[in-house]
PDB file of C-alpha atoms in Angstrom:
ATOM      1  CA  MET A   1      65.554  86.988 -28.822  1.00 69.00           C
ATOM      2  CA  LYS A   2      63.898  89.614 -26.633  1.00 89.00           C
ATOM      3  CA  CYS A   3      66.507  91.737 -24.882  1.00 96.00           C
ATOM      4  CA  TYR A   4      65.702  94.531 -22.443  1.00 97.00           C
ATOM      5  CA  ALA A   5      67.709  96.961 -20.356  1.00 98.00           C
ATOM      6  CA  VAL A   6      66.106  98.646 -17.354  1.00 98.00           C
ATOM      7  CA  ILE A   7      67.671 101.600 -15.540  1.00 98.00           C
ATOM      8  CA  ASP A   8      66.665 102.441 -11.970  1.00 98.00           C
ATOM      9  CA  ILE A   9      67.418 106.056 -10.991  1.00 98.00           C
ATOM     10  CA  GLY A  10      67.524 105.888  -7.219  1.00 97.00           C
ATOM     11  CA  SER A  11      68.338 108.265  -4.405  1.00 95.00           C
ATOM     12  CA  ASN A  12      71.762 106.753  -3.808  1.00 95.00           C
ATOM     13  CA  SER A  13      72.676 105.025  -7.059  1.00 97.00           C
ATOM     14  CA  VAL A  14      71.799 104.421 -10.689  1.00 98.00           C
ATOM     15  CA  ARG A  15      71.451 100.747 -11.578  1.00 98.00           C
ATOM     16  CA  LEU A  16      71.308  98.861 -14.849  1.00 98.00           C
ATOM     17  CA  MET A  17      69.804  95.424 -15.481  1.00 98.00           C
ATOM     18  CA  LEU A  18      70.298  93.586 -18.771  1.00 98.00           C
ATOM     19  CA  TRP A  19      67.686  90.875 -19.336  1.00 97.00           C
ATOM     20  CA  ALA A  20      67.246  88.381 -22.171  1.00 96.00           C
ATOM     21  CA  ASP A  21      65.565  85.034 -22.835  1.00 90.00           C
ATOM     22  CA  GLY A  22      63.611  85.124 -19.596  1.00 90.00           C
ATOM     23  CA  LYS A  23      66.467  85.787 -17.220  1.00 93.00           C
ATOM     24  CA  THR A  24      68.622  88.549 -15.789  1.00 95.00           C
ATOM     25  CA  LEU A  25      72.057  88.487 -17.412  1.00 96.00           C
ATOM     26  CA  TYR A  26      73.704  91.004 -15.077  1.00 96.00           C
ATOM     27  CA  LYS A  27      73.245  94.145 -13.029  1.00 97.00           C
ATOM     28  CA  ARG A  28      75.592  97.094 -12.670  1.00 96.00           C
ATOM     29  CA  LEU A  29      75.586 100.100 -10.367  1.00 96.00           C
ATOM     30  CA  GLU A  30      76.974 103.642 -10.273  1.00 97.00           C
ATOM     31  CA  THR A  31      76.712 105.611  -7.031  1.00 96.00           C
ATOM     32  CA  THR A  32      75.695 109.227  -7.710  1.00 97.00           C
ATOM     33  CA  ARG A  33      74.032 110.137  -4.358  1.00 96.00           C
ATOM     34  CA  LEU A  34      71.228 111.972  -6.148  1.00 97.00           C
ATOM     35  CA  GLY A  35      69.155 112.523  -3.023  1.00 94.00           C
ATOM     36  CA  ALA A  36      71.950 113.890  -0.845  1.00 93.00           C
ATOM     37  CA  SER A  37      70.608 117.435  -0.528  1.00 92.00           C
ATOM     38  CA  LEU A  38      66.890 116.660  -0.373  1.00 92.00           C
ATOM     39  CA  GLN A  39      66.676 116.814   3.401  1.00 89.00           C
ATOM     40  CA  GLN A  40      68.210 120.289   3.494  1.00 90.00           C
ATOM     41  CA  ASN A  41      66.415 122.149   0.713  1.00 94.00           C
ATOM     42  CA  GLY A  42      64.122 119.800  -1.191  1.00 95.00           C
ATOM     43  CA  LEU A  43      66.290 120.041  -4.307  1.00 97.00           C
ATOM     44  CA  LEU A  44      68.558 117.700  -6.235  1.00 97.00           C
ATOM     45  CA  GLY A  45      72.122 119.028  -6.206  1.00 96.00           C
ATOM     46  CA  GLN A  46      73.551 120.119  -9.550  1.00 97.00           C
ATOM     47  CA  ALA A  47      76.693 117.976  -9.263  1.00 97.00           C
ATOM     48  CA  ALA A  48      74.646 114.892  -8.360  1.00 97.00           C
ATOM     49  CA  MET A  49      72.283 115.586 -11.249  1.00 98.00           C
ATOM     50  CA  GLN A  50      75.160 115.838 -13.693  1.00 98.00           C
ATOM     51  CA  ALA A  51      76.668 112.594 -12.385  1.00 98.00           C
ATOM     52  CA  THR A  52      73.280 110.908 -12.729  1.00 98.00           C
ATOM     53  CA  VAL A  53      72.819 112.121 -16.318  1.00 98.00           C
ATOM     54  CA  ARG A  54      76.269 110.731 -17.177  1.00 98.00           C
ATOM     55  CA  ALA A  55      75.513 107.386 -15.515  1.00 98.00           C
ATOM     56  CA  VAL A  56      72.130 107.008 -17.202  1.00 98.00           C
ATOM     57  CA  SER A  57      73.573 107.982 -20.593  1.00 98.00           C
ATOM     58  CA  ALA A  58      76.379 105.425 -20.229  1.00 98.00           C
ATOM     59  CA  PHE A  59      73.953 102.680 -19.205  1.00 98.00           C
ATOM     60  CA  TYR A  60      71.643 103.615 -22.079  1.00 98.00           C
ATOM     61  CA  ALA A  61      74.537 103.287 -24.529  1.00 98.00           C
ATOM     62  CA  GLU A  62      75.507  99.948 -22.991  1.00 98.00           C
ATOM     63  CA  GLY A  63      71.978  98.630 -23.344  1.00 98.00           C
ATOM     64  CA  ARG A  64      71.660  99.783 -26.937  1.00 98.00           C
ATOM     65  CA  ALA A  65      75.044  98.258 -27.794  1.00 98.00           C
ATOM     66  CA  ALA A  66      73.680  94.936 -26.513  1.00 97.00           C
ATOM     67  CA  GLY A  67      70.672  95.278 -28.814  1.00 96.00           C
ATOM     68  CA  ALA A  68      68.255  95.924 -25.963  1.00 97.00           C
ATOM     69  CA  GLN A  69      65.138  98.032 -25.721  1.00 96.00           C
ATOM     70  CA  VAL A  70      65.957 100.464 -22.914  1.00 98.00           C
ATOM     71  CA  TYR A  71      63.636 101.737 -20.187  1.00 98.00           C
ATOM     72  CA  ALA A  72      64.278 103.985 -17.205  1.00 98.00           C
ATOM     73  CA  PHE A  73      62.330 104.753 -14.066  1.00 98.00           C
ATOM     74  CA  ALA A  74      63.011 107.038 -11.118  1.00 98.00           C
ATOM     75  CA  THR A  75      61.950 106.696  -7.495  1.00 97.00           C
ATOM     76  CA  ALA A  76      61.735 108.860  -4.365  1.00 96.00           C
ATOM     77  CA  ALA A  77      64.471 111.446  -4.940  1.00 96.00           C
ATOM     78  CA  VAL A  78      63.126 112.521  -8.324  1.00 98.00           C
ATOM     79  CA  ARG A  79      59.547 112.059  -7.179  1.00 97.00           C
ATOM     80  CA  VAL A  80      59.743 114.516  -4.286  1.00 95.00           C
ATOM     81  CA  ALA A  81      62.418 116.995  -5.434  1.00 97.00           C
ATOM     82  CA  ARG A  82      61.207 120.373  -6.617  1.00 97.00           C
ATOM     83  CA  ASN A  83      63.583 120.116  -9.579  1.00 98.00           C
ATOM     84  CA  GLY A  84      62.965 116.447 -10.380  1.00 98.00           C
ATOM     85  CA  LYS A  85      61.460 117.298 -13.789  1.00 98.00           C
ATOM     86  CA  GLU A  86      64.626 119.231 -14.618  1.00 98.00           C
ATOM     87  CA  LEU A  87      66.656 116.053 -14.232  1.00 98.00           C
ATOM     88  CA  CYS A  88      64.257 114.088 -16.433  1.00 98.00           C
ATOM     89  CA  ARG A  89      64.525 116.738 -19.158  1.00 98.00           C
ATOM     90  CA  ALA A  90      68.337 116.702 -18.911  1.00 98.00           C
ATOM     91  CA  ILE A  91      68.409 112.925 -19.346  1.00 98.00           C
ATOM     92  CA  GLU A  92      66.133 113.073 -22.383  1.00 98.00           C
ATOM     93  CA  ARG A  93      68.302 115.790 -23.954  1.00 98.00           C
ATOM     94  CA  ALA A  94      71.460 113.779 -23.289  1.00 98.00           C
ATOM     95  CA  CYS A  95      70.410 110.423 -24.691  1.00 98.00           C
ATOM     96  CA  GLY A  96      66.782 110.607 -25.807  1.00 97.00           C
ATOM     97  CA  LEU A  97      65.543 108.384 -22.975  1.00 98.00           C
ATOM     98  CA  ARG A  98      62.287 109.280 -21.272  1.00 98.00           C
ATOM     99  CA  VAL A  99      62.169 108.642 -17.530  1.00 98.00           C
ATOM    100  CA  ASP A 100      59.099 107.161 -15.861  1.00 98.00           C
ATOM    101  CA  VAL A 101      58.792 108.713 -12.375  1.00 98.00           C
ATOM    102  CA  VAL A 102      56.899 106.135 -10.299  1.00 98.00           C
ATOM    103  CA  SER A 103      54.705 106.883  -7.294  1.00 97.00           C
ATOM    104  CA  GLY A 104      55.411 105.496  -3.825  1.00 96.00           C
ATOM    105  CA  GLU A 105      52.499 103.076  -4.223  1.00 97.00           C
ATOM    106  CA  GLU A 106      53.860 101.839  -7.546  1.00 97.00           C
ATOM    107  CA  GLU A 107      57.348 101.529  -6.093  1.00 97.00           C
ATOM    108  CA  ALA A 108      56.036  99.088  -3.481  1.00 98.00           C
ATOM    109  CA  LEU A 109      54.324  97.059  -6.208  1.00 98.00           C
ATOM    110  CA  LEU A 110      57.508  96.974  -8.295  1.00 98.00           C
ATOM    111  CA  GLY A 111      59.502  95.543  -5.399  1.00 98.00           C
ATOM    112  CA  ALA A 112      56.822  92.949  -4.756  1.00 98.00           C
ATOM    113  CA  ALA A 113      56.633  91.970  -8.426  1.00 98.00           C
ATOM    114  CA  GLY A 114      60.392  91.449  -8.497  1.00 98.00           C
ATOM    115  CA  ALA A 115      60.959  89.624  -5.213  1.00 98.00           C
ATOM    116  CA  LEU A 116      57.657  87.758  -4.843  1.00 98.00           C
ATOM    117  CA  SER A 117      56.492  87.421  -8.462  1.00 95.00           C
ATOM    118  CA  GLN A 118      52.989  85.980  -7.926  1.00 92.00           C
ATOM    119  CA  LYS A 119      53.750  84.329  -4.572  1.00 97.00           C
ATOM    120  CA  ASP A 120      52.412  85.335  -1.183  1.00 98.00           C
ATOM    121  CA  GLY A 121      54.726  86.943   1.363  1.00 98.00           C
ATOM    122  CA  GLY A 122      56.240  90.332   1.975  1.00 98.00           C
ATOM    123  CA  ILE A 123      59.010  92.733   1.033  1.00 98.00           C
ATOM    124  CA  ILE A 124      60.962  95.441   2.821  1.00 98.00           C
ATOM    125  CA  ASP A 125      62.714  97.794   0.420  1.00 98.00           C
ATOM    126  CA  ILE A 126      65.021 100.283   2.133  1.00 98.00           C
ATOM    127  CA  GLY A 127      66.121 102.871  -0.385  1.00 96.00           C
ATOM    128  CA  GLY A 128      67.963 106.136  -0.103  1.00 96.00           C
ATOM    129  CA  ALA A 129      64.960 108.438   0.327  1.00 95.00           C
ATOM    130  CA  SER A 130      62.014 106.095   0.875  1.00 97.00           C
ATOM    131  CA  THR A 131      61.192 102.676   2.273  1.00 98.00           C
ATOM    132  CA  GLU A 132      58.447 100.383   1.023  1.00 98.00           C
ATOM    133  CA  VAL A 133      56.751  97.548   2.914  1.00 98.00           C
ATOM    134  CA  PHE A 134      54.318  95.194   1.191  1.00 98.00           C
ATOM    135  CA  PHE A 135      52.454  92.006   2.149  1.00 98.00           C
ATOM    136  CA  ARG A 136      50.284  89.667   0.063  1.00 98.00           C
ATOM    137  CA  LYS A 137      48.146  86.743   1.304  1.00 97.00           C
ATOM    138  CA  ALA A 138      46.064  84.348  -0.797  1.00 97.00           C
ATOM    139  CA  GLY A 139      46.894  86.469  -3.834  1.00 96.00           C
ATOM    140  CA  VAL A 140      45.456  89.635  -2.291  1.00 97.00           C
ATOM    141  CA  THR A 141      47.425  92.676  -1.125  1.00 97.00           C
ATOM    142  CA  GLN A 142      47.047  92.901   2.658  1.00 97.00           C
ATOM    143  CA  PHE A 143      49.309  95.869   3.320  1.00 97.00           C
ATOM    144  CA  SER A 144      51.313  98.320   1.213  1.00 98.00           C
ATOM    145  CA  VAL A 145      53.004 101.552   2.236  1.00 98.00           C
ATOM    146  CA  SER A 146      55.772 103.870   1.059  1.00 97.00           C
ATOM    147  CA  MET A 147      57.416 105.863   3.866  1.00 97.00           C
ATOM    148  CA  ASN A 148      59.577 108.960   3.494  1.00 94.00           C
ATOM    149  CA  VAL A 149      62.610 107.532   5.244  1.00 97.00           C
ATOM    150  CA  GLY A 150      65.745 105.929   3.838  1.00 97.00           C
ATOM    151  CA  ALA A 151      69.481 105.482   4.304  1.00 97.00           C
ATOM    152  CA  VAL A 152      70.509 108.744   2.612  1.00 96.00           C
ATOM    153  CA  ARG A 153      67.784 110.813   4.291  1.00 95.00           C
ATOM    154  CA  LEU A 154      68.787 109.447   7.701  1.00 96.00           C
ATOM    155  CA  PHE A 155      72.454 110.181   7.138  1.00 96.00           C
ATOM    156  CA  ASP A 156      71.734 113.730   6.020  1.00 95.00           C
ATOM    157  CA  SER A 157      69.442 114.516   8.951  1.00 95.00           C
ATOM    158  CA  CYS A 158      70.878 112.394  11.777  1.00 96.00           C
ATOM    159  CA  ARG A 159      74.386 111.339  10.801  1.00 94.00           C
ATOM    160  CA  ASP A 160      75.182 108.477  13.214  1.00 94.00           C
ATOM    161  CA  LYS A 161      73.552 109.916  16.327  1.00 96.00           C
ATOM    162  CA  LYS A 162      71.430 107.136  17.765  1.00 96.00           C
ATOM    163  CA  GLU A 163      69.048 109.446  19.625  1.00 97.00           C
ATOM    164  CA  LEU A 164      68.248 111.369  16.423  1.00 98.00           C
ATOM    165  CA  LEU A 165      67.907 108.138  14.455  1.00 98.00           C
ATOM    166  CA  ASP A 166      65.475 106.727  17.014  1.00 98.00           C
ATOM    167  CA  GLU A 167      63.322 109.836  16.820  1.00 97.00           C
ATOM    168  CA  ALA A 168      63.317 110.028  13.018  1.00 97.00           C
ATOM    169  CA  ILE A 169      62.693 106.316  12.495  1.00 98.00           C
ATOM    170  CA  SER A 170      59.974 105.855  15.113  1.00 97.00           C
ATOM    171  CA  GLY A 171      57.875 108.620  13.581  1.00 96.00           C
ATOM    172  CA  ALA A 172      58.418 107.482   9.996  1.00 97.00           C
ATOM    173  CA  ILE A 173      57.589 103.794  10.508  1.00 98.00           C
ATOM    174  CA  SER A 174      54.538 104.306  12.757  1.00 97.00           C
ATOM    175  CA  PRO A 175      52.194 103.126   9.921  1.00 97.00           C
ATOM    176  CA  LEU A 176      53.672  99.636  10.402  1.00 98.00           C
ATOM    177  CA  ALA A 177      52.177  99.294  13.885  1.00 96.00           C
ATOM    178  CA  THR A 178      48.944  97.907  12.403  1.00 93.00           C
ATOM    179  CA  CYS A 179      50.651  95.568   9.927  1.00 96.00           C
ATOM    180  CA  GLU A 180      50.416  91.792  10.400  1.00 94.00           C
ATOM    181  CA  PRO A 181      53.214  90.089   8.416  1.00 96.00           C
ATOM    182  CA  THR A 182      52.482  86.888   6.509  1.00 93.00           C
ATOM    183  CA  GLY A 183      54.729  84.386   4.774  1.00 96.00           C
ATOM    184  CA  THR A 184      58.393  84.757   3.882  1.00 98.00           C
ATOM    185  CA  VAL A 185      59.594  88.353   4.032  1.00 98.00           C
ATOM    186  CA  PHE A 186      62.232  89.428   1.517  1.00 98.00           C
ATOM    187  CA  ALA A 187      64.555  92.394   2.014  1.00 98.00           C
ATOM    188  CA  ILE A 188      65.691  94.188  -1.137  1.00 98.00           C
ATOM    189  CA  GLY A 189      67.861  97.205  -1.915  1.00 96.00           C
ATOM    190  CA  GLY A 190      71.393  98.348  -1.136  1.00 96.00           C
ATOM    191  CA  THR A 191      71.151  98.145   2.657  1.00 98.00           C
ATOM    192  CA  ALA A 192      69.934  94.556   2.500  1.00 98.00           C
ATOM    193  CA  SER A 193      72.536  93.518  -0.087  1.00 97.00           C
ATOM    194  CA  THR A 194      75.331  95.009   2.044  1.00 98.00           C
ATOM    195  CA  LEU A 195      74.095  93.156   5.120  1.00 98.00           C
ATOM    196  CA  ALA A 196      73.995  89.948   3.074  1.00 98.00           C
ATOM    197  CA  CYS A 197      77.632  90.556   2.037  1.00 98.00           C
ATOM    198  CA  ILE A 198      78.620  91.070   5.670  1.00 98.00           C
ATOM    199  CA  ALA A 199      76.694  87.987   6.812  1.00 98.00           C
ATOM    200  CA  ARG A 200      78.354  85.785   4.200  1.00 98.00           C
ATOM    201  CA  GLY A 201      81.778  87.346   4.578  1.00 97.00           C
ATOM    202  CA  GLU A 202      81.881  88.291   0.906  1.00 97.00           C
ATOM    203  CA  GLU A 203      84.060  91.150  -0.267  1.00 94.00           C
ATOM    204  CA  ARG A 204      81.765  92.173  -3.121  1.00 92.00           C
ATOM    205  CA  TYR A 205      78.140  91.826  -4.056  1.00 93.00           C
ATOM    206  CA  SER A 206      77.033  89.059  -6.406  1.00 94.00           C
ATOM    207  CA  ALA A 207      73.683  87.606  -7.385  1.00 93.00           C
ATOM    208  CA  ASP A 208      74.647  84.436  -5.478  1.00 96.00           C
ATOM    209  CA  LEU A 209      73.865  86.312  -2.257  1.00 97.00           C
ATOM    210  CA  GLY A 210      70.163  85.962  -3.060  1.00 97.00           C
ATOM    211  CA  GLY A 211      68.561  83.703  -0.467  1.00 98.00           C
ATOM    212  CA  THR A 212      70.805  84.839   2.388  1.00 98.00           C
ATOM    213  CA  ARG A 213      68.806  84.775   5.628  1.00 98.00           C
ATOM    214  CA  LEU A 214      69.300  87.743   7.948  1.00 98.00           C
ATOM    215  CA  SER A 215      68.149  87.216  11.522  1.00 98.00           C
ATOM    216  CA  CYS A 216      66.789  90.101  13.564  1.00 98.00           C
ATOM    217  CA  GLY A 217      69.603  89.604  16.065  1.00 98.00           C
ATOM    218  CA  PHE A 218      72.240  89.806  13.338  1.00 98.00           C
ATOM    219  CA  VAL A 219      70.727  92.943  11.796  1.00 98.00           C
ATOM    220  CA  CYS A 220      70.400  94.675  15.184  1.00 98.00           C
ATOM    221  CA  ASP A 221      73.916  93.746  16.313  1.00 98.00           C
ATOM    222  CA  THR A 222      75.474  94.716  12.983  1.00 98.00           C
ATOM    223  CA  ALA A 223      73.646  98.045  12.893  1.00 98.00           C
ATOM    224  CA  CYS A 224      74.796  98.957  16.410  1.00 97.00           C
ATOM    225  CA  ARG A 225      78.361  97.890  15.599  1.00 98.00           C
ATOM    226  CA  LEU A 226      78.416 100.011  12.433  1.00 98.00           C
ATOM    227  CA  LEU A 227      76.991 103.025  14.272  1.00 98.00           C
ATOM    228  CA  GLN A 228      79.941 102.939  16.641  1.00 97.00           C
ATOM    229  CA  MET A 229      82.422 103.117  13.754  1.00 97.00           C
ATOM    230  CA  THR A 230      83.579 106.009  11.626  1.00 97.00           C
ATOM    231  CA  ALA A 231      82.959 105.853   7.880  1.00 96.00           C
ATOM    232  CA  GLU A 232      86.647 105.095   7.371  1.00 97.00           C
ATOM    233  CA  GLU A 233      86.454 102.188   9.806  1.00 98.00           C
ATOM    234  CA  ARG A 234      83.367 100.810   8.032  1.00 98.00           C
ATOM    235  CA  LYS A 235      85.246 100.740   4.739  1.00 97.00           C
ATOM    236  CA  LYS A 236      87.470  98.073   6.280  1.00 97.00           C
ATOM    237  CA  VAL A 237      84.497  95.841   7.131  1.00 98.00           C
ATOM    238  CA  ARG A 238      84.327  92.983   4.658  1.00 97.00           C
ATOM    239  CA  GLY A 239      81.285  93.498   2.470  1.00 97.00           C
ATOM    240  CA  VAL A 240      80.860  97.262   2.909  1.00 98.00           C
ATOM    241  CA  GLU A 241      81.233  99.149  -0.368  1.00 95.00           C
ATOM    242  CA  GLU A 242      83.369 102.272  -0.036  1.00 95.00           C
ATOM    243  CA  LYS A 243      80.695 104.608  -1.424  1.00 94.00           C
ATOM    244  CA  ARG A 244      78.051 103.209   0.925  1.00 96.00           C
ATOM    245  CA  ALA A 245      80.147 103.386   4.083  1.00 97.00           C
ATOM    246  CA  ASP A 246      78.645 106.643   5.320  1.00 96.00           C
ATOM    247  CA  VAL A 247      74.973 105.652   4.928  1.00 97.00           C
ATOM    248  CA  ILE A 248      74.993 101.930   5.728  1.00 98.00           C
ATOM    249  CA  ALA A 249      74.791 102.273   9.515  1.00 98.00           C
ATOM    250  CA  GLY A 250      71.569 104.280   9.452  1.00 98.00           C
ATOM    251  CA  GLY A 251      70.091 102.021   6.786  1.00 98.00           C
ATOM    252  CA  ALA A 252      70.881  98.899   8.816  1.00 98.00           C
ATOM    253  CA  TYR A 253      69.452 100.509  11.952  1.00 98.00           C
ATOM    254  CA  LEU A 254      66.267 101.340  10.028  1.00 98.00           C
ATOM    255  CA  LEU A 255      65.908  97.714   8.901  1.00 98.00           C
ATOM    256  CA  ALA A 256      66.451  96.543  12.481  1.00 98.00           C
ATOM    257  CA  LYS A 257      63.718  98.837  13.773  1.00 98.00           C
ATOM    258  CA  ILE A 258      61.309  97.709  11.035  1.00 98.00           C
ATOM    259  CA  MET A 259      61.962  94.066  11.859  1.00 98.00           C
ATOM    260  CA  GLU A 260      61.327  94.812  15.519  1.00 98.00           C
ATOM    261  CA  ILE A 261      58.028  96.612  14.973  1.00 98.00           C
ATOM    262  CA  LEU A 262      56.870  93.841  12.624  1.00 98.00           C
ATOM    263  CA  ARG A 263      58.097  91.187  15.088  1.00 98.00           C
ATOM    264  CA  LEU A 264      60.097  89.398  12.386  1.00 98.00           C
ATOM    265  CA  ASN A 265      62.600  86.745  13.390  1.00 98.00           C
ATOM    266  CA  ASP A 266      64.366  87.060  10.055  1.00 98.00           C
ATOM    267  CA  VAL A 267      64.202  88.294   6.475  1.00 98.00           C
ATOM    268  CA  VAL A 268      65.632  86.779   3.293  1.00 98.00           C
ATOM    269  CA  PHE A 269      67.705  88.901   0.932  1.00 98.00           C
ATOM    270  CA  SER A 270      66.398  88.831  -2.655  1.00 98.00           C
ATOM    271  CA  ASP A 271      68.561  89.732  -5.626  1.00 97.00           C
ATOM    272  CA  ALA A 272      65.383  90.077  -7.708  1.00 97.00           C
ATOM    273  CA  ASP A 273      63.893  93.476  -6.932  1.00 98.00           C
ATOM    274  CA  ASN A 274      62.206  96.479  -8.513  1.00 98.00           C
ATOM    275  CA  LEU A 275      64.304  96.203 -11.690  1.00 98.00           C
ATOM    276  CA  GLU A 276      62.724  92.833 -12.466  1.00 98.00           C
ATOM    277  CA  GLY A 277      59.420  94.166 -11.159  1.00 98.00           C
ATOM    278  CA  TYR A 278      59.451  97.157 -13.518  1.00 98.00           C
ATOM    279  CA  LEU A 279      60.295  94.943 -16.475  1.00 97.00           C
ATOM    280  CA  GLN A 280      57.437  92.585 -15.677  1.00 95.00           C
ATOM    281  CA  ARG A 281      54.759  95.173 -14.845  1.00 95.00           C
ATOM    282  CA  ASN A 282      55.583  97.956 -17.277  1.00 93.00           C
ATOM    283  CA  VAL A 283      57.269  96.270 -20.227  1.00 92.00           C
ATOM    284  CA  ILE A 284      56.481  92.569 -20.659  1.00 90.00           C
ATOM    285  CA  GLU A 285      52.846  92.832 -19.583  1.00 88.00           C
ATOM    286  CA  ARG A 286      52.404  95.804 -21.925  1.00 84.00           C
ATOM    287  CA  GLY A 287      53.977  94.194 -24.949  1.00 78.00           C
ATOM    288  CA  GLY A 288      57.515  95.548 -24.757  1.00 66.00           C
ATOM    289  CA  ASP A 289      57.107  98.597 -26.971  1.00 53.00           C
ATOM    290  CA  GLU A 290      60.290 100.655 -27.090  1.00 46.00           C
ATOM    291  CA  ARG A 291      60.202 104.110 -25.535  1.00 44.00           C
TER     292      ARG A 291
END
């Protein structure tokens, strides 16, 4: 039996996927807010780095205990931080795991590989420090971009001030003005999963939320409602995770603005995302050699 564990080191959280016999067994998450200080000084904070090393080490041990080959990749926070390599070295010292720092272009392809597999359509991946948009038609990539805007970045620079959010988002997503969406568009990442929880009235995230359709009206209304609340008030909203309560409003508002500029009536939340995409593109297709 082939068993793999993939760890995604993101700007807001560290995630683990355990995969065996052709299917995802489960995913787990630890919020470490790695990218929290990027907007201020371009550096990863020491406390967040230490929390991330602990989370990755624990997930590595969990994967090895399950008999899995373990892989790890990092996205925007590590990619752009001046001390990103320092974190990678700390992780390797702690547990021997080498971290693959992916480019923005590769990050978009990972999301597409996970949510679309080989199908046509599109993805919107709102992360903590970057957002990827990708479209494929007739098996050919029509549009792919990674933008330096995300839920954590927006919170750090704008808090919940709508005027600042409008200014930051409009500039960041301007590359989408020339994009012509095709097919079903999937939304992936923590912002999308939280909105799916809210839409379905679920207290906690589960893989069963995959397939939840989010209309543009719902996303816009929910984003505006969340922006009018304090973080403490958002924690009482069914479906909002406590550790995401401060950043979810800006993330939802970003998704709403992207849907508007792309003229999308709705998006579909996909539980399959860049974790599955990394496994497919960088492990299975390359023979699954252990790192």
